[in-house]
CSV table of C-alpha atoms and ligand atoms in Angstrom, one decimal:
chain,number,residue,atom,x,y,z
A,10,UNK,CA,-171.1,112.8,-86.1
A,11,UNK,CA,-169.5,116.2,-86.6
A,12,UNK,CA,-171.6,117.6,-89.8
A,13,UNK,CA,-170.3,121.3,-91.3
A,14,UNK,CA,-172.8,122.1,-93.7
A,15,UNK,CA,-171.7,124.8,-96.0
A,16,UNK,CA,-174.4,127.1,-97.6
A,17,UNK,CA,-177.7,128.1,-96.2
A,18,UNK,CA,-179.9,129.2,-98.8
A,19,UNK,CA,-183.3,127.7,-99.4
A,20,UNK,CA,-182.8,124.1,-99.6
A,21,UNK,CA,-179.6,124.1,-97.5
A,22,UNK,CA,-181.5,125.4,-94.7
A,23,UNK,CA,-184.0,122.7,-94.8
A,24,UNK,CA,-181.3,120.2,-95.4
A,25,UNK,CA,-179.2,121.6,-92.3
A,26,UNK,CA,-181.9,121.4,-89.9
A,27,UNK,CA,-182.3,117.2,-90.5
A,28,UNK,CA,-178.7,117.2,-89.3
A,29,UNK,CA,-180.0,118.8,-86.4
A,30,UNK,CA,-182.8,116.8,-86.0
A,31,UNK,CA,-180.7,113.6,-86.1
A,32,UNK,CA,-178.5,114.8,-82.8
A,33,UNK,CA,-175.5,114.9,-84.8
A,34,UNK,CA,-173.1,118.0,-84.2
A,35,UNK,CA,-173.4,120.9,-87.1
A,36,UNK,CA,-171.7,123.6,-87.9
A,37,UNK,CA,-172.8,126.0,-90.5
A,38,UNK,CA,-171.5,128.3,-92.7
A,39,UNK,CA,-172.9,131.0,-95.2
A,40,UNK,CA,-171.2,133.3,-96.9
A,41,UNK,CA,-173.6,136.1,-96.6
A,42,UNK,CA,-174.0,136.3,-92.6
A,43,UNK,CA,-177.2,136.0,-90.6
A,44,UNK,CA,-179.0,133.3,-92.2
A,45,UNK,CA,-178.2,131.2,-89.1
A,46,UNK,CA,-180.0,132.1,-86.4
A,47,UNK,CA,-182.9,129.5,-86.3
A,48,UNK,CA,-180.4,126.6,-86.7
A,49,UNK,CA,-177.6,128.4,-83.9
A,50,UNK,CA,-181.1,128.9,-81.7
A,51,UNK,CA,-181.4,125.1,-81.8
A,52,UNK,CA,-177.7,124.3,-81.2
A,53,UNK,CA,-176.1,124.5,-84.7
A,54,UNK,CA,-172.4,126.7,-84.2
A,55,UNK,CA,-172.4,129.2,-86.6
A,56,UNK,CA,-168.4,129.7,-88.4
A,57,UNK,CA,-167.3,132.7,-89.3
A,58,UNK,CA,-164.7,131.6,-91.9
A,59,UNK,CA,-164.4,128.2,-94.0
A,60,UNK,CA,-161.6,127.7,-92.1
A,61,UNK,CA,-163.3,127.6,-89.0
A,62,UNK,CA,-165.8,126.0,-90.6
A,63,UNK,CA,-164.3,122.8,-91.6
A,64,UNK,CA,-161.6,122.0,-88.9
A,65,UNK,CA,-162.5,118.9,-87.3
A,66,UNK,CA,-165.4,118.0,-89.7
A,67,UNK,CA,-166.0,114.4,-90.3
A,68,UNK,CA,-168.6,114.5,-93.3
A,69,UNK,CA,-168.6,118.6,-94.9
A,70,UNK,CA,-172.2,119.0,-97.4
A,71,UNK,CA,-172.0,121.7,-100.0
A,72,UNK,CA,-175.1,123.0,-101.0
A,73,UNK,CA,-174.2,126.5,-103.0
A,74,UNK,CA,-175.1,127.8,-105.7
A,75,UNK,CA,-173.3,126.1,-109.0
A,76,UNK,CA,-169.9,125.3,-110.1
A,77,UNK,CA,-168.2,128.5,-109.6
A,78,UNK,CA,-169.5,128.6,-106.0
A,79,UNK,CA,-168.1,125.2,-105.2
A,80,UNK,CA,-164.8,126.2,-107.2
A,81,UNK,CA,-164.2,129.0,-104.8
A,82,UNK,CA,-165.3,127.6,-101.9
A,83,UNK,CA,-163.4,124.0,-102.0
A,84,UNK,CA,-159.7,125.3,-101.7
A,85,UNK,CA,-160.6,126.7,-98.5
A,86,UNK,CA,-161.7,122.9,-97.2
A,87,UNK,CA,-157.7,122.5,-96.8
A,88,UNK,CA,-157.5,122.4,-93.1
A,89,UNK,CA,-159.8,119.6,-92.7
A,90,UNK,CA,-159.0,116.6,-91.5
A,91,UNK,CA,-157.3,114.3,-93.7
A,92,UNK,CA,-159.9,111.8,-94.9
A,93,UNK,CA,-162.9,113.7,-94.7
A,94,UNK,CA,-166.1,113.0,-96.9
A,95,UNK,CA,-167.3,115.9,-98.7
A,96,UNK,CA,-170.8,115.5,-100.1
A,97,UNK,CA,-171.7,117.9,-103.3
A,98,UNK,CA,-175.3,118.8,-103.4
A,99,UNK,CA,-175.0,121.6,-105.8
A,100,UNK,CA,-176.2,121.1,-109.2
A,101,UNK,CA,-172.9,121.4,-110.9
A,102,UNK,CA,-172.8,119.3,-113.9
A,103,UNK,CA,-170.4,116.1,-114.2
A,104,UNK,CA,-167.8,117.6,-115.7
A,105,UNK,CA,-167.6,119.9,-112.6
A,106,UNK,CA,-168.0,117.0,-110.3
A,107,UNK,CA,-165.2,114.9,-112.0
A,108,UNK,CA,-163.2,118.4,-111.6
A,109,UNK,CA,-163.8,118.6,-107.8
A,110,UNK,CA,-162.5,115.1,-107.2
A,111,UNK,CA,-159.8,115.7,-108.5
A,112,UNK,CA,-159.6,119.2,-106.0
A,113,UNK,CA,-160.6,117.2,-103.1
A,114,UNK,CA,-158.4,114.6,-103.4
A,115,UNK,CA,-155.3,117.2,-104.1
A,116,UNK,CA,-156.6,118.4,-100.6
A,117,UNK,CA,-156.6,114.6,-99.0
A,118,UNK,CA,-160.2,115.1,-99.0
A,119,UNK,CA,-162.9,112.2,-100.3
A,120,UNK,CA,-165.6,113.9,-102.8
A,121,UNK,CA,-169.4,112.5,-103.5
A,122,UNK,CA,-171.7,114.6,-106.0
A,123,UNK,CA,-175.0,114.2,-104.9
A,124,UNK,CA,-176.9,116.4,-106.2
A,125,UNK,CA,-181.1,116.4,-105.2
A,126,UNK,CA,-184.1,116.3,-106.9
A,127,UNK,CA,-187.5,117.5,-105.6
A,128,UNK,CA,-187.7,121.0,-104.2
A,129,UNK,CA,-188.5,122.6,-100.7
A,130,UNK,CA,-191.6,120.6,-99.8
A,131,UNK,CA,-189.5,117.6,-100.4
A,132,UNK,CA,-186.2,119.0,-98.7
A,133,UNK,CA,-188.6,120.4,-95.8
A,134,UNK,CA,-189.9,116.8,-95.3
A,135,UNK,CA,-186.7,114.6,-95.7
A,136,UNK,CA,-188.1,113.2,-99.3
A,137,UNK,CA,-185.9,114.0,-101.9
A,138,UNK,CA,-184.2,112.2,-104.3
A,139,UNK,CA,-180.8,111.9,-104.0
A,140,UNK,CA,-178.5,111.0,-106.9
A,141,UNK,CA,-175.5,109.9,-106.5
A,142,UNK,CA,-172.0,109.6,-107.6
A,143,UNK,CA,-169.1,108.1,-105.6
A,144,UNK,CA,-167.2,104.9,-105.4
A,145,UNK,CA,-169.1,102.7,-103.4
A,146,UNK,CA,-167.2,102.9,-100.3
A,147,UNK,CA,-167.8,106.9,-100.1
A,148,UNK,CA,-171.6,106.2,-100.6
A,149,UNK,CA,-171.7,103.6,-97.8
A,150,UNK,CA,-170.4,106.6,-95.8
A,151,UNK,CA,-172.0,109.3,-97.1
A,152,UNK,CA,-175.6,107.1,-96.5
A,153,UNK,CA,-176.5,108.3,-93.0
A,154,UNK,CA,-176.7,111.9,-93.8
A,155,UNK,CA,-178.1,111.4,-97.2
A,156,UNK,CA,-181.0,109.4,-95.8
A,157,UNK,CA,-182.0,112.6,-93.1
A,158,UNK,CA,-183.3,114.6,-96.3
A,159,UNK,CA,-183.6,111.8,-99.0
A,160,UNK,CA,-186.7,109.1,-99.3
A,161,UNK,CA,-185.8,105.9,-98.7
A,162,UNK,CA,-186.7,104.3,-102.0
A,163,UNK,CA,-185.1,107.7,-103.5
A,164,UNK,CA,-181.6,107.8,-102.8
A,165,UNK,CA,-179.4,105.8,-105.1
A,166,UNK,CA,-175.7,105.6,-106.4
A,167,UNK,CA,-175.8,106.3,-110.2
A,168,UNK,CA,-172.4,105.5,-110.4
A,169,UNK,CA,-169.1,106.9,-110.3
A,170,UNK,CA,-168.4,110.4,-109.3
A,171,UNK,CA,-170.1,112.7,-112.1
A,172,UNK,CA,-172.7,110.3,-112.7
A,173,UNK,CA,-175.1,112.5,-109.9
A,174,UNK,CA,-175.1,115.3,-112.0
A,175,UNK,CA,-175.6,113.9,-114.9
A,176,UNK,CA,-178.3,112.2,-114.3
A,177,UNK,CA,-179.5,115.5,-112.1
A,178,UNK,CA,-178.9,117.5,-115.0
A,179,UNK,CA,-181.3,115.6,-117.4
A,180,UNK,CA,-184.3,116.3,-114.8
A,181,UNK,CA,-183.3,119.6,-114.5
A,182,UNK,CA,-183.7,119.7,-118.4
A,183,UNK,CA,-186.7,118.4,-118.5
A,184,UNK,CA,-188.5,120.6,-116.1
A,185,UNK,CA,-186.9,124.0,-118.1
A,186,UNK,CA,-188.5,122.7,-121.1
A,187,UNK,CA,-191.9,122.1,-119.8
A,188,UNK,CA,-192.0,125.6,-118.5
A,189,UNK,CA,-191.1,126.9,-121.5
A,190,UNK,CA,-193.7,124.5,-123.5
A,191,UNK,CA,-196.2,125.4,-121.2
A,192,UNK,CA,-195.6,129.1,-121.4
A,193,UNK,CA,-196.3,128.7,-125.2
A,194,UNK,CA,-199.1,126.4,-124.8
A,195,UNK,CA,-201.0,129.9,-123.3
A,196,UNK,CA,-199.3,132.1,-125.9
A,197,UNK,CA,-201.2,129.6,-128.4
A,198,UNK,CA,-204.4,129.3,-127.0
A,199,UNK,CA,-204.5,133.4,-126.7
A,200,UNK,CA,-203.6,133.7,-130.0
A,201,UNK,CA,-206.3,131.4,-131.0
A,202,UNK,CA,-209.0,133.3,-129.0
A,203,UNK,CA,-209.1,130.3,-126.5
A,204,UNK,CA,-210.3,131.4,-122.4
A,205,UNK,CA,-207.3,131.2,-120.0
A,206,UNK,CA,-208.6,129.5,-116.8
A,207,UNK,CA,-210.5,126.6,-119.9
A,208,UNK,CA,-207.2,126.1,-121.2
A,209,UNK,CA,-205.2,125.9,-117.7
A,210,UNK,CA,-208.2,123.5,-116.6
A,211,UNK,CA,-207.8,121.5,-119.6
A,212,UNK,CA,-203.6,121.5,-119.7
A,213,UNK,CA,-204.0,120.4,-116.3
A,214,UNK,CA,-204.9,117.0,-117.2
A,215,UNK,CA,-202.2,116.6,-119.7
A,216,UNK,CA,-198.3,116.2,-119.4
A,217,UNK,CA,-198.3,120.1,-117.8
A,218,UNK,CA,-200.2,118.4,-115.0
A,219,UNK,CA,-197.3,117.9,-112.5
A,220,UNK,CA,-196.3,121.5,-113.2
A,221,UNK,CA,-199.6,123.1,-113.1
A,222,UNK,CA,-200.6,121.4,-109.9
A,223,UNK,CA,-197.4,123.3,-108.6
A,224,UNK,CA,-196.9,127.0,-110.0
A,225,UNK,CA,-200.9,127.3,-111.0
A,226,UNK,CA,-201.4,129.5,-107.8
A,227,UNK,CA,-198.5,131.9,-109.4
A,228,UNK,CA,-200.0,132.0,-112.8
A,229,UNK,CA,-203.2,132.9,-112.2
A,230,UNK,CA,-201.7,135.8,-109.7
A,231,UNK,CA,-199.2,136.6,-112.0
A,232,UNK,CA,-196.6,137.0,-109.1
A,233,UNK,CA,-193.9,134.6,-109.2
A,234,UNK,CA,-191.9,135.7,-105.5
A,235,UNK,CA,-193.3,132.7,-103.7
A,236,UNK,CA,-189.7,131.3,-105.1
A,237,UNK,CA,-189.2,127.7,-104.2
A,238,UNK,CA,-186.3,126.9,-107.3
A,239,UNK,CA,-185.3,130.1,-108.4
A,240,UNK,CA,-185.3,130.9,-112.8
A,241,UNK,CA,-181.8,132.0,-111.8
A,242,UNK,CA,-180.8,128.5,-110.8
A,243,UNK,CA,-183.1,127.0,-113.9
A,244,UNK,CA,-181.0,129.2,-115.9
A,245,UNK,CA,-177.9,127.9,-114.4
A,246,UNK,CA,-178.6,124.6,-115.0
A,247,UNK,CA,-180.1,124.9,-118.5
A,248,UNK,CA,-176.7,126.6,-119.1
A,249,UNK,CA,-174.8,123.3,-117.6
A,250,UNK,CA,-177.1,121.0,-119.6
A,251,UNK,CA,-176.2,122.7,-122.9
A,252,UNK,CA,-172.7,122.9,-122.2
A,253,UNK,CA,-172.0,119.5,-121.0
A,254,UNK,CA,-174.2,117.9,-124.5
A,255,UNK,CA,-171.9,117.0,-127.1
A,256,UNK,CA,-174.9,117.2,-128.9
A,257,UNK,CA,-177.6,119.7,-130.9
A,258,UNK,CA,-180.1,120.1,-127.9
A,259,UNK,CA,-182.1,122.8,-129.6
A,260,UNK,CA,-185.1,123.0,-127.4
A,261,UNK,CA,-182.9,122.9,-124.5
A,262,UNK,CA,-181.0,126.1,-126.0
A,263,UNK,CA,-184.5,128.2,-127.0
A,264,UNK,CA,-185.7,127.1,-123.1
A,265,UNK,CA,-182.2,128.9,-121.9
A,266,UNK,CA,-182.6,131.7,-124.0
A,267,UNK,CA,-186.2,132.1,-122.7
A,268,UNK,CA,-185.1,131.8,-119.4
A,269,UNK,CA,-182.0,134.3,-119.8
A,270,UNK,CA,-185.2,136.8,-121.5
A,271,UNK,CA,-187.7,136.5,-118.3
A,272,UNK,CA,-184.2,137.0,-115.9
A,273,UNK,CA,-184.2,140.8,-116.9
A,274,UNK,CA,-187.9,141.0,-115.5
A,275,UNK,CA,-188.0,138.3,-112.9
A,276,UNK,CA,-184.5,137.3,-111.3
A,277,UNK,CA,-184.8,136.1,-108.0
A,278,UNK,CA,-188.6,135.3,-108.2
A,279,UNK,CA,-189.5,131.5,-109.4
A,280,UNK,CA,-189.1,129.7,-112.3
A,281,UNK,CA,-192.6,129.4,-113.1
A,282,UNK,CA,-192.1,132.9,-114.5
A,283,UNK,CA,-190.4,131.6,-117.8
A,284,UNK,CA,-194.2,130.2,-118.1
A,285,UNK,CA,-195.7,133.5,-118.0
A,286,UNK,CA,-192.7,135.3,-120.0
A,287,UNK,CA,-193.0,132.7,-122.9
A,288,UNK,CA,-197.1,133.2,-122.8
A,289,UNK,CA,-196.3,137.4,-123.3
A,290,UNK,CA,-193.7,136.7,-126.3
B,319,NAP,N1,-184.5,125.3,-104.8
B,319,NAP,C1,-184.7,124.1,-105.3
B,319,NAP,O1,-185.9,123.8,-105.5
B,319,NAP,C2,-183.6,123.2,-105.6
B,319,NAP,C3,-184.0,121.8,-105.9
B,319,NAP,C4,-183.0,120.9,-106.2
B,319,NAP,C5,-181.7,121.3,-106.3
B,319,NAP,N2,-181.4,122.7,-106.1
B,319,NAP,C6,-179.9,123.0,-106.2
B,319,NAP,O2,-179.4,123.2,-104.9
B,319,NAP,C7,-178.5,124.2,-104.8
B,319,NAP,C8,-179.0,125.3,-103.8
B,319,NAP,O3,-180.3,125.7,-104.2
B,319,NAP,P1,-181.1,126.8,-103.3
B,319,NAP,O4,-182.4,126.9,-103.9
B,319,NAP,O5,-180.8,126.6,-101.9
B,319,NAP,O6,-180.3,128.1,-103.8
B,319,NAP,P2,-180.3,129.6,-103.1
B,319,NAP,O7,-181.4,129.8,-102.2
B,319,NAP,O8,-180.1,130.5,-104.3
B,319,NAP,O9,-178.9,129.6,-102.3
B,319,NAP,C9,-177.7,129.5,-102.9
B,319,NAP,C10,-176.6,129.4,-101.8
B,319,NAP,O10,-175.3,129.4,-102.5
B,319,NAP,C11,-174.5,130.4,-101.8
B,319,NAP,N3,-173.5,131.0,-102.8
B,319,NAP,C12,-173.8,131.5,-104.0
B,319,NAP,N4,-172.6,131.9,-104.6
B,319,NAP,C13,-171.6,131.6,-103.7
B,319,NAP,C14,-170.2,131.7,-103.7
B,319,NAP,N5,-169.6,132.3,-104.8
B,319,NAP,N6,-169.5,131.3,-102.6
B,319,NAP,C15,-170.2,130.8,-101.6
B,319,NAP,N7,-171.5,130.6,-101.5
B,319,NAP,C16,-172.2,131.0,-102.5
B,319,NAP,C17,-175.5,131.5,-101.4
B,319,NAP,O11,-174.9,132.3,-100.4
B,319,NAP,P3,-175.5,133.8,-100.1
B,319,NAP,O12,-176.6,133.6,-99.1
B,319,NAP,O13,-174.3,134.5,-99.6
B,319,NAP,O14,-176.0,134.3,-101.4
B,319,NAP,C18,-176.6,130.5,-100.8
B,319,NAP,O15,-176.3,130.0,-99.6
B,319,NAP,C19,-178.4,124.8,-106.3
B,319,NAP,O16,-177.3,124.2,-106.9
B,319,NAP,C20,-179.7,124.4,-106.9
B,319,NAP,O17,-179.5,124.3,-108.3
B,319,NAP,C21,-182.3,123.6,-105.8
């Protein structure tokens, strides 16, 4: 298949070299040059505009940065071939996703969000979840590229287009919260005179275990630039999930706030840090 993968940042690296992997024909594309060479070194052509980029694609994968990226990039997919699949693995809210359909379409293109979830580990060994929504046709097609970085048992169609990012939206929630929660959790037990390393021990073994087993390493060395998910992208997508709730999601809204605080200080470095910022106040 010919596969033109279109952003190559942390994950979309990862994600790019499966293509490879699977002996399909990739060509890449970045807007920021020179983060191509491993995958050019093993075969991947490297385009040096969209246009280039896209022309004779049969399946094009997005994997930017959020909405905004995608909304600039997408208008420049014009000159592919009539037909093609594009596959949306951006977090980009449903809203967004419904939006880009639309786009796509206007361009006689076919659009699938499929946002991930799971980070580089997972993206580095092809077990991600995939979430996805599409008409069931467009999944069918979009399966055999979705499967080189997605677990079996992990990718699924949610529904129509939109329904992805929804659904990727409420994890990404979630996991903004806990940071936050636990950042307080430490602010507490300081307060309260409790030791540090007792009270990571003990947190360790509650619903903070899945996130301590992760980012412990970076609390304890208060350094947070071993950045797998960036705070900048948890602050994107706290921003999504309190725009697209026509609803009061008050924790969701202090847990942005928190995260738009520890940007000034950490931007670029993990989100872990929104753990540490919360626990200085
Ligand atoms: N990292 C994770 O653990 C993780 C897990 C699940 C989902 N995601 C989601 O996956 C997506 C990619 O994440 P990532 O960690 O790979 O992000 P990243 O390392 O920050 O890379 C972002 C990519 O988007 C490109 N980009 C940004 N703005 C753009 C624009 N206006 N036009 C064109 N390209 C633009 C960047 O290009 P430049 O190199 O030029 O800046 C880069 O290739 C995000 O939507 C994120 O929320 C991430």
């Amino acid at each position: 298949m010919r596969v033109t993968f279109l952003g190559l940042g942390r994950m979309g690296l990862l994600m790019a070299g499966h293509v490879l992997d699977a002996g399909h024909e990739l060509t890449v594309w970045n807007r920021s040059p020179g983060k191509a060479g491993e995958l050019v070194r093993r075969g991947a052509a490297e385009a040096r505009t969209l246009d280039e980029a896209v022309r004779g694609a049969e399946r094009i994968v997005l994997m930017l940065f959020g909405p905004d990226s995608v909304r600039e990039v997408l208008p420049a997919l014009s000159g592919a071939p009539a037909g093609t699949l594009v596959i949306d693995s951006t977090t980009i809210g449903p809203e967004a996703a419904r939006e880009f359909a639309v786009t796509a379409a206007g361009l006689g293109l076919r659009y699938v969000d499929a946002p991930v979830a799971g980070s580089t580990g997972p993206a580095a060994d092809g077990t991600l979840g995939v979430l996805v929504g599409g008409s069931p046709a467009d999944y069918d097609d979009a399966l055999p590229l979705l499967h080189l970085w997605g677990a079996p048992d992990r990718v699924r169609r949610v529904g129509d287009v939109g329904a992805g990012s929804a659904l990727k939206l409420c994890v990404n929630q979630g996991l903004g919260v806990m940071a936050a929660g636990l950042g307080e959790s430490l602010r507490l037990g300081s307060a309260l005179g409790v030791d540090r390393t007792v009270l990571l021990d003990t947190l360790g073994a509650t619903a903070y275990g899945w996130l301590l087993a992760q980012k412990r390493p970076m609390l304890d060395a208060d350094d947070f630039s071993a950045t797998t998910f960036s705070l900048d992208l948890m602050a994107k997508d706290l921003q999504l999930a309190v725009d697209a709730a026509d609803a009061d999601l008050s924790v969701t809204a202090a847990s942005l706030e928190l995260a738009r605080g520890a940007l000034a200080e950490h931007s670029g470095e993990d989100y872990a840090a929104m753990a540490a910022h919360a626990a200085r106040g």
